[in-house]
mmCIF file of C-alpha atoms and ligand atoms in Angstrom:
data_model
loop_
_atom_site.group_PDB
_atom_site.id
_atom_site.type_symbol
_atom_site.label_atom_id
_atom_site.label_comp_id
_atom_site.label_asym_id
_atom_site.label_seq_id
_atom_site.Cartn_x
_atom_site.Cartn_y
_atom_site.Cartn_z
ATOM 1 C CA UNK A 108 55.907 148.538 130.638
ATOM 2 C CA UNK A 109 54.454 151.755 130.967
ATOM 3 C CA UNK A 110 55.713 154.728 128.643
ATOM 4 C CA UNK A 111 55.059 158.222 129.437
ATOM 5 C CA UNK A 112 55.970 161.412 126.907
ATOM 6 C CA UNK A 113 56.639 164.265 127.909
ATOM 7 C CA UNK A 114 55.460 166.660 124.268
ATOM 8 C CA UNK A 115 54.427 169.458 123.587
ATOM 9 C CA UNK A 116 52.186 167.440 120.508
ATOM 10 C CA UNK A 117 50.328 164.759 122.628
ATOM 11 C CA UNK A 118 48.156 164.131 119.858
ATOM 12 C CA UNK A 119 50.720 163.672 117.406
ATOM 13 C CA UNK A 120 52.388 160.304 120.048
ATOM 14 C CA UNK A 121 48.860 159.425 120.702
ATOM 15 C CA UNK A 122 47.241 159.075 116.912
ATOM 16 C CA UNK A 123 50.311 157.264 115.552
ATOM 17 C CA UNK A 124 50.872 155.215 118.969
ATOM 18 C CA UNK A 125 47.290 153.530 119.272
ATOM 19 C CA UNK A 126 47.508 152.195 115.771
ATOM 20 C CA UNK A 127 48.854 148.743 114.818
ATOM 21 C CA UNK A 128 51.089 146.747 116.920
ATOM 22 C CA UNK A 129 51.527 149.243 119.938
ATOM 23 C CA UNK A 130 48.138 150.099 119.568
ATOM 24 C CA UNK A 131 46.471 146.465 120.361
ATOM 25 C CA UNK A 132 49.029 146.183 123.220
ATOM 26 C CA UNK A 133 47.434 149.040 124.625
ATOM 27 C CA UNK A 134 43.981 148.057 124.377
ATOM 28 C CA UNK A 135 45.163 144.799 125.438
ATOM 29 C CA UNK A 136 46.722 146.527 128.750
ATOM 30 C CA UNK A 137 50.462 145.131 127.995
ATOM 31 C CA UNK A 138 51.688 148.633 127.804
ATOM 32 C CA UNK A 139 50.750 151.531 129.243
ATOM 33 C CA UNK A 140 50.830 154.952 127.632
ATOM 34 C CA UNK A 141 50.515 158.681 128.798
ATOM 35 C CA UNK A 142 51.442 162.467 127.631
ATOM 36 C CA UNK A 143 52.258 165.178 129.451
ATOM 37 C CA UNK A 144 52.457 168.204 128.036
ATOM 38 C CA UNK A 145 54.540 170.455 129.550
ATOM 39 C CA UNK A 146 51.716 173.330 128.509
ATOM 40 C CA UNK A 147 49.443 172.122 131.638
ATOM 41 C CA UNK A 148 52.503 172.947 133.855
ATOM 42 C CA UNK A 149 52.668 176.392 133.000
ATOM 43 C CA UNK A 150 51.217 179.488 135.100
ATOM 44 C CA UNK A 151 51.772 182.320 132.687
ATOM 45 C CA UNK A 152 49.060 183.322 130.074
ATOM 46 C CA UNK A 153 50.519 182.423 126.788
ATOM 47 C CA UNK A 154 51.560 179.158 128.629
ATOM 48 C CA UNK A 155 55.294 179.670 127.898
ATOM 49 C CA UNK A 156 57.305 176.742 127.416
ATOM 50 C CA UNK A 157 60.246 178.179 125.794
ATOM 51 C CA UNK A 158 62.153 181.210 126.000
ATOM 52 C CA UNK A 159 65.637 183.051 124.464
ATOM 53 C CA UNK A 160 68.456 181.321 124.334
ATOM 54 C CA UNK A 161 71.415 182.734 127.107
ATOM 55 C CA UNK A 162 74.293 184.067 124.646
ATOM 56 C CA UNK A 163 71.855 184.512 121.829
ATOM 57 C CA UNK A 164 71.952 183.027 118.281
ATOM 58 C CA UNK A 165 68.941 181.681 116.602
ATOM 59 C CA UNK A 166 66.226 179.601 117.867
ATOM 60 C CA UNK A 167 64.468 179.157 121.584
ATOM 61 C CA UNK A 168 65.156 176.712 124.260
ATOM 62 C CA UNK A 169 62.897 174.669 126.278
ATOM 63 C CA UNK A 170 62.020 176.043 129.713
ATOM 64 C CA UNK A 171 63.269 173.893 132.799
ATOM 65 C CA UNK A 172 60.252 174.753 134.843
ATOM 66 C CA UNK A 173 57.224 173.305 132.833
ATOM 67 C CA UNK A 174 59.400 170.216 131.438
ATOM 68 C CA UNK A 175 60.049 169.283 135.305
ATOM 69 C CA UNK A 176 56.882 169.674 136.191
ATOM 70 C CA UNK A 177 55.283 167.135 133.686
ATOM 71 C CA UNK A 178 58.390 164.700 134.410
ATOM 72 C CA UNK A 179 57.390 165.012 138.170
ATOM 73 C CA UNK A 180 53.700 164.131 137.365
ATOM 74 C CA UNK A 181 54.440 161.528 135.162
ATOM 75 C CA UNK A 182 56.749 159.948 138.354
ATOM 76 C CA UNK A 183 54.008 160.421 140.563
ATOM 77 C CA UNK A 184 51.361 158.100 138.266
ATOM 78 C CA UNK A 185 52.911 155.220 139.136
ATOM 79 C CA UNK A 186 54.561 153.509 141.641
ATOM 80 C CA UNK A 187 57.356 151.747 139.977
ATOM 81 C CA UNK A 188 61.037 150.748 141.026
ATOM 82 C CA UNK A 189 62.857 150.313 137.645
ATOM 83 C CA UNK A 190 62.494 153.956 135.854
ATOM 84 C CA UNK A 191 64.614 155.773 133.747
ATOM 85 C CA UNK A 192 64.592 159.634 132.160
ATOM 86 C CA UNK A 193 65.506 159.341 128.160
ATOM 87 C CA UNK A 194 66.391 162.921 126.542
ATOM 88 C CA UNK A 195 65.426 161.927 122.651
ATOM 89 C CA UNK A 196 67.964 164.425 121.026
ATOM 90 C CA UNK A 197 70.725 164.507 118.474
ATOM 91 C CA UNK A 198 73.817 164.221 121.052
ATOM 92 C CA UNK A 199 72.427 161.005 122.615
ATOM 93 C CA UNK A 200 74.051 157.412 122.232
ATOM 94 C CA UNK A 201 72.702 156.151 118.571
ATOM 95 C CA UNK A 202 69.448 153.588 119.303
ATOM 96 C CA UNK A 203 70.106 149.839 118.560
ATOM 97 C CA UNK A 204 68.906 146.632 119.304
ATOM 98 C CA UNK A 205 70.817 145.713 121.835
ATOM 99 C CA UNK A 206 69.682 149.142 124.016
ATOM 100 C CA UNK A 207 66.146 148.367 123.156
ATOM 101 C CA UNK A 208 66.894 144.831 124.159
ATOM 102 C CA UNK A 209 68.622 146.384 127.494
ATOM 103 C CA UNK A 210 65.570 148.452 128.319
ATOM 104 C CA UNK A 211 62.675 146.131 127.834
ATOM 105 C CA UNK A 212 62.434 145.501 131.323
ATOM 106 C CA UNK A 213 62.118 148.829 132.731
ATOM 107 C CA UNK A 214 58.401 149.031 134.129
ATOM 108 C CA UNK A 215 58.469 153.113 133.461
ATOM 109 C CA UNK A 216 60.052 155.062 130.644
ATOM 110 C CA UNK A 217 60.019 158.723 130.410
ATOM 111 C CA UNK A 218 60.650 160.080 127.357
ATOM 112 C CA UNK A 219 61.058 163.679 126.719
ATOM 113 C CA UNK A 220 60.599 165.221 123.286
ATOM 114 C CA UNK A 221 62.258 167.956 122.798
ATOM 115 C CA UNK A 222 61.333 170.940 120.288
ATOM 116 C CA UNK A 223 62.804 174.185 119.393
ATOM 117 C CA UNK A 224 66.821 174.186 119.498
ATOM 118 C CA UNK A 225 66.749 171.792 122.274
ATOM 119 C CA UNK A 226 65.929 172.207 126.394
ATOM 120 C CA UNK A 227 67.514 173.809 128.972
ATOM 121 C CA UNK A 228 70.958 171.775 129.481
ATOM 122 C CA UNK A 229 70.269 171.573 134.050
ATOM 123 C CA UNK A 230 66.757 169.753 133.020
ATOM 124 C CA UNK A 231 69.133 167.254 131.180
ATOM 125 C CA UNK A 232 71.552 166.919 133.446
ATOM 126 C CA UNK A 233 69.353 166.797 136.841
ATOM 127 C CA UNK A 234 66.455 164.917 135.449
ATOM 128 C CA UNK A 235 67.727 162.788 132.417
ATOM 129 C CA UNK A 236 69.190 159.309 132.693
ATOM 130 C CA UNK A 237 70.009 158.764 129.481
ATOM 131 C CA UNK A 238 69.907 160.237 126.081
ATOM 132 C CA UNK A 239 68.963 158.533 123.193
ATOM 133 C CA UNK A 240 69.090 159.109 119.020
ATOM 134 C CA UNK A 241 67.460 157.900 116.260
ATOM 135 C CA UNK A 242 70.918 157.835 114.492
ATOM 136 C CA UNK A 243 73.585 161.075 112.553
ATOM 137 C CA UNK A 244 70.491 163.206 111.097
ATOM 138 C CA UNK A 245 68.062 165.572 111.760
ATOM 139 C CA UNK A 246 64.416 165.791 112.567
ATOM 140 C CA UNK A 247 62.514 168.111 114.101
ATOM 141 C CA UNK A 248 61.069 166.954 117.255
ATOM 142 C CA UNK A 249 61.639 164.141 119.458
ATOM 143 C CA UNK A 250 57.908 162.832 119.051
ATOM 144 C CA UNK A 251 59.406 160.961 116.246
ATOM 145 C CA UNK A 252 62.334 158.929 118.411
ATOM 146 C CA UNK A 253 59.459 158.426 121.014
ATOM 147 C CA UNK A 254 57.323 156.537 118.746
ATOM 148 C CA UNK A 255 60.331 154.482 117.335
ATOM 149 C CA UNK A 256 60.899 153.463 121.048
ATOM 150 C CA UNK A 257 57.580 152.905 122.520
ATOM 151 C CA UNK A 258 57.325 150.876 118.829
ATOM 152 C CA UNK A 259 60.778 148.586 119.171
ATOM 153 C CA UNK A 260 60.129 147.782 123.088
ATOM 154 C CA UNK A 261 56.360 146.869 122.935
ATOM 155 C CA UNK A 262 57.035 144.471 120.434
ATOM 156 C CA UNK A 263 60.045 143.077 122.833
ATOM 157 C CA UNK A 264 57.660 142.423 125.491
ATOM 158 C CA UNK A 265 56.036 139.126 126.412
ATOM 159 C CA UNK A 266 52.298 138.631 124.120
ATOM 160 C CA UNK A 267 52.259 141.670 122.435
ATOM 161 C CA UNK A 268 53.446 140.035 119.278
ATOM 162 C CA UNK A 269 51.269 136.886 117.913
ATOM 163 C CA UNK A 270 53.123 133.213 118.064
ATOM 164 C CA UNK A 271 54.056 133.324 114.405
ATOM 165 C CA UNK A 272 55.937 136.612 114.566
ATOM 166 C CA UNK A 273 57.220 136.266 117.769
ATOM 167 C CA UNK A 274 58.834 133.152 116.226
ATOM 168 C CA UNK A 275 59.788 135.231 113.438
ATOM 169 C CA UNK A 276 61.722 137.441 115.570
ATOM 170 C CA UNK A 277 63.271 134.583 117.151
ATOM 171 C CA UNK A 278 64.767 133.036 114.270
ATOM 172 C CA UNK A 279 65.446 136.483 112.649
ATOM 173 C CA UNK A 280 67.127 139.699 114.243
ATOM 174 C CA UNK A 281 71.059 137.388 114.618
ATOM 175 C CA UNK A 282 72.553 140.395 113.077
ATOM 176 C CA UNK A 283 72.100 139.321 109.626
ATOM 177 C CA UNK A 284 69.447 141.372 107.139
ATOM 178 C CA UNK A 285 66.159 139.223 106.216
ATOM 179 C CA UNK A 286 66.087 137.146 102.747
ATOM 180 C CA UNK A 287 63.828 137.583 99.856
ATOM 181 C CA UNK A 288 60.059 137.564 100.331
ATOM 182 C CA UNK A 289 57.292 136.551 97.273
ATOM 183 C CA UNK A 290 54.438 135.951 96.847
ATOM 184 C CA UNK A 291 51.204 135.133 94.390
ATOM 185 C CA UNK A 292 50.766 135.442 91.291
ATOM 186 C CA UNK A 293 54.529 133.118 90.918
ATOM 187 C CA UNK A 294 55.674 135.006 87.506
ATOM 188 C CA UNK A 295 55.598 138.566 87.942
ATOM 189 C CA UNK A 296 57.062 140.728 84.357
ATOM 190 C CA UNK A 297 58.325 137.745 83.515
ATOM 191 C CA UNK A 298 60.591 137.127 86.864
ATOM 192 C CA UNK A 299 59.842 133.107 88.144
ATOM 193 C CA UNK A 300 59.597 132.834 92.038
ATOM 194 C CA UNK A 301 62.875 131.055 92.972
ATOM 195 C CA UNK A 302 62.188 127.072 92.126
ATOM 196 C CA UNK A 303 63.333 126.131 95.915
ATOM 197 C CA UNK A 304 60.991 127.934 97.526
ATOM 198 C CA UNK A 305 57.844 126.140 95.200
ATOM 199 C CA UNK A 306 59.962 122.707 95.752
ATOM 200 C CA UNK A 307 58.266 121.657 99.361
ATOM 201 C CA UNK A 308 61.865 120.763 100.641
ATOM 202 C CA UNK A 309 61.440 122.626 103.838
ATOM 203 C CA UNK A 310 65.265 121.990 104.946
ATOM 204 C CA UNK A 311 66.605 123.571 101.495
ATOM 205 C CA UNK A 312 64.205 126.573 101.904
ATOM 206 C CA UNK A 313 65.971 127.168 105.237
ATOM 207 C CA UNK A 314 69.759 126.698 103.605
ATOM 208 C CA UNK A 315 68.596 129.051 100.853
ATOM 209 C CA UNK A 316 67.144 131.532 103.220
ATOM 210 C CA UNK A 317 70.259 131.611 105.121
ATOM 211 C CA UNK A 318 72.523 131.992 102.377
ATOM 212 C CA UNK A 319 70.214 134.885 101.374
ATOM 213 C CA UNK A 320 70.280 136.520 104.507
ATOM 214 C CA UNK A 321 74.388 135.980 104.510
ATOM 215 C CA UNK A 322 74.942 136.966 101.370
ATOM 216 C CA UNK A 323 72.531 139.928 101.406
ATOM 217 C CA UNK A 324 74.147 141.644 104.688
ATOM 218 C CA UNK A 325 77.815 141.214 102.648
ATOM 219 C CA UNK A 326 76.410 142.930 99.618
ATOM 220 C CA UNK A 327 74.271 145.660 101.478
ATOM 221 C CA UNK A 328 75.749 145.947 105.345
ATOM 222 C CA UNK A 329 79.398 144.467 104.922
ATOM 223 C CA UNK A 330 79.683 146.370 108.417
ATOM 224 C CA UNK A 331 77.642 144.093 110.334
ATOM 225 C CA UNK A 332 79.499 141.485 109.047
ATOM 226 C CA UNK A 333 82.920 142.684 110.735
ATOM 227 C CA UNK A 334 82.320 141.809 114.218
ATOM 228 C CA UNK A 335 80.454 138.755 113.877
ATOM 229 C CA UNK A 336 81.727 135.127 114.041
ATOM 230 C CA UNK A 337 80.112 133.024 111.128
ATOM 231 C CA UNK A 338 80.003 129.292 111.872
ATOM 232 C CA UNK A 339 81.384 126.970 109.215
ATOM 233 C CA UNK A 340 78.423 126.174 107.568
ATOM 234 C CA UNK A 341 77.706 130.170 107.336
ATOM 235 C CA UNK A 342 81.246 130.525 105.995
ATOM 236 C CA UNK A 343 80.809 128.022 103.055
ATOM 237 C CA UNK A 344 77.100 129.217 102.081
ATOM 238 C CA UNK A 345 78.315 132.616 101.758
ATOM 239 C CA UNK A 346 81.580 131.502 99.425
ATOM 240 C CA UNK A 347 79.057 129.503 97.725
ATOM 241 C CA UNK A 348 76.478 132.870 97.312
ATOM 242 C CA UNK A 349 79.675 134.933 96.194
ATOM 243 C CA UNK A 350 80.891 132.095 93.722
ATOM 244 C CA UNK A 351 77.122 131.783 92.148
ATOM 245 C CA UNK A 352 77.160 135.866 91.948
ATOM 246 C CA UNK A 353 80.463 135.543 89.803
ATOM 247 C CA UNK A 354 78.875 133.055 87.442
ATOM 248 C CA UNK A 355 75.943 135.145 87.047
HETATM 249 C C1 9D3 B 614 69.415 172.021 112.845
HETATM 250 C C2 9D3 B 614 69.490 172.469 114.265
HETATM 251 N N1 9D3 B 614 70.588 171.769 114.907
HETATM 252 C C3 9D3 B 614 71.842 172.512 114.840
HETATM 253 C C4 9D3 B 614 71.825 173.867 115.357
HETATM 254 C C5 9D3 B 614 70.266 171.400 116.275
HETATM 255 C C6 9D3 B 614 69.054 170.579 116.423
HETATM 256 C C7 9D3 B 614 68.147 170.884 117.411
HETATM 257 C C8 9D3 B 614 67.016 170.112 117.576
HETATM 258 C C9 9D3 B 614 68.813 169.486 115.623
HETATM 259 C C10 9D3 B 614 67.652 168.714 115.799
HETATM 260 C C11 9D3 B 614 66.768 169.032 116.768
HETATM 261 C C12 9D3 B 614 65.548 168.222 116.972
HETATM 262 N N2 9D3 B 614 65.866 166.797 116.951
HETATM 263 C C13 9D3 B 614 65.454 165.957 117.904
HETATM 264 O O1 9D3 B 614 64.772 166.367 118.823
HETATM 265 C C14 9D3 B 614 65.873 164.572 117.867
HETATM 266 C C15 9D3 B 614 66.701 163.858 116.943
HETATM 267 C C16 9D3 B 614 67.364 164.260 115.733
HETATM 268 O O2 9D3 B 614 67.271 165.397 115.233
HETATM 269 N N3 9D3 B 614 68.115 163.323 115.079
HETATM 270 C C17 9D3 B 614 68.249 162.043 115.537
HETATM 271 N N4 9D3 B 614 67.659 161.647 116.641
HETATM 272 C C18 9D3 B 614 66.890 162.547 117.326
HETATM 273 S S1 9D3 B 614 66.085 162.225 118.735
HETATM 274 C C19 9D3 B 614 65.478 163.731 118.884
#
């Protein structure tokens, strides 16, 4: 997959993006990354990219011209059927897994940061596939949602993560929040690590783990709980996790 932003801070997409995770899948060449910055694309001397907002009010909007222009050249870079356009902004649909999950395929995504009080509304409709947001609050950029994406697809894609997380995110990720981690030293201010997982009984680690997770995603995200079937054995750990709670 090859990402390209379109920012008016390249440097601020490029020094958190070649760090960590997505950074070794770049150097690796797994994923590709560019910025355009829709500065270059101006003419004018102050290299305008934004300008008064038609029917005034506060704030300045995003020029169509320079925005188009770095969307065009980003296009042009490669040759690649399976492209979208993603507007990161407030109004767009609210990012989950499953859309990441949908859009790890792509082999070019365009994402356009916006600044300011947002871009001109014809760029958005003409040039944008989608829009995407980081969820109901605000930031100030989009450099921020573009990181969070180039970050959730890279590690989607095939050998970017190692074997063991990779397996991680295999048995994890079902829609249920992750159990309890420890550990060394095993008593911390006098809290014991739980006794199962220093017992060696690999099948009653996994039971506990799973009643963690279940009973961890009723207590904290009851909402992801509603539209999910739980299988039998799922059912009675959790009753089990609630029952134990009570005796507490
Ligand atoms: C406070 C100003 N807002 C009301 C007039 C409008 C507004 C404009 C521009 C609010 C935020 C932004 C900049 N935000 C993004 O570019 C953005 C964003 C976000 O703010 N929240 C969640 N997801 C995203 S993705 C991009």
């Amino acid at each position: 997959m090859h990402f390209d932003v379109v920012t008016i801070f390249p440097d601020m997409v490029l020094n958190s993006a070649l760090n960590g995770v997505t950074g070794r899948a770049i150097k690796q060449g797994r994923v590709g990354l560019s910025v355009w910055n829709p500065r270059d694309y101006t003419a004018d001397r102050h290299k305008t990219v934004d300008d008064r907002s038609y029917g005034g009010g506060p704030g300045m909007v995003m020029k169509y011209q320079p925005l188009k222009d770095a969307v065009d050249n980003a296009k042009g870079s490669i040759n690649a059927e399976r492209v979208k356009v993603v507007y990161l902004s407030p109004q767009g649909i609210p990012l989950t897994q499953q859309l990441l999950n949908e859009n790890a395929t792509l082999q070019q995504l365009i994402l356009v940061a916006g600044r300011y009080e947002g871009i001109d509304e014809r760029f958005i409709e003409d040039e944008c596939t989608e829009e995407w947001s980081l969820g109901d609050f605000v930031i100030s950029g989009g450099e921020l949602a573009a990181l969070v994406v180039i970050d959730a697809i890279s590690r989607l894609l095939p050998g970017v993560l190692g074997d063991d997380e990779s397996a991680q995110q295999d048995s994890h990720m079902h829609g249920l929040l992750d159990y309890p981690h420890y550990t060394r030293p095993e008593i911390i201010a006098g809290k014991q690590v739980p006794d199962i997982l220093l017992s060696g009984n690999h099948k009653g680690i996994e039971r506990w783990r799973l009643q963690q997770s279940l009973g961890r995603t009723w207590q904290k995200r009851p909402d992801l709980l509603l539209d999910k079937e739980l299988t039998t054995q799922q059912q009675a750990l959790l009753e089990e996790f609630k029952i134990e709670l009570k005796n507490k």
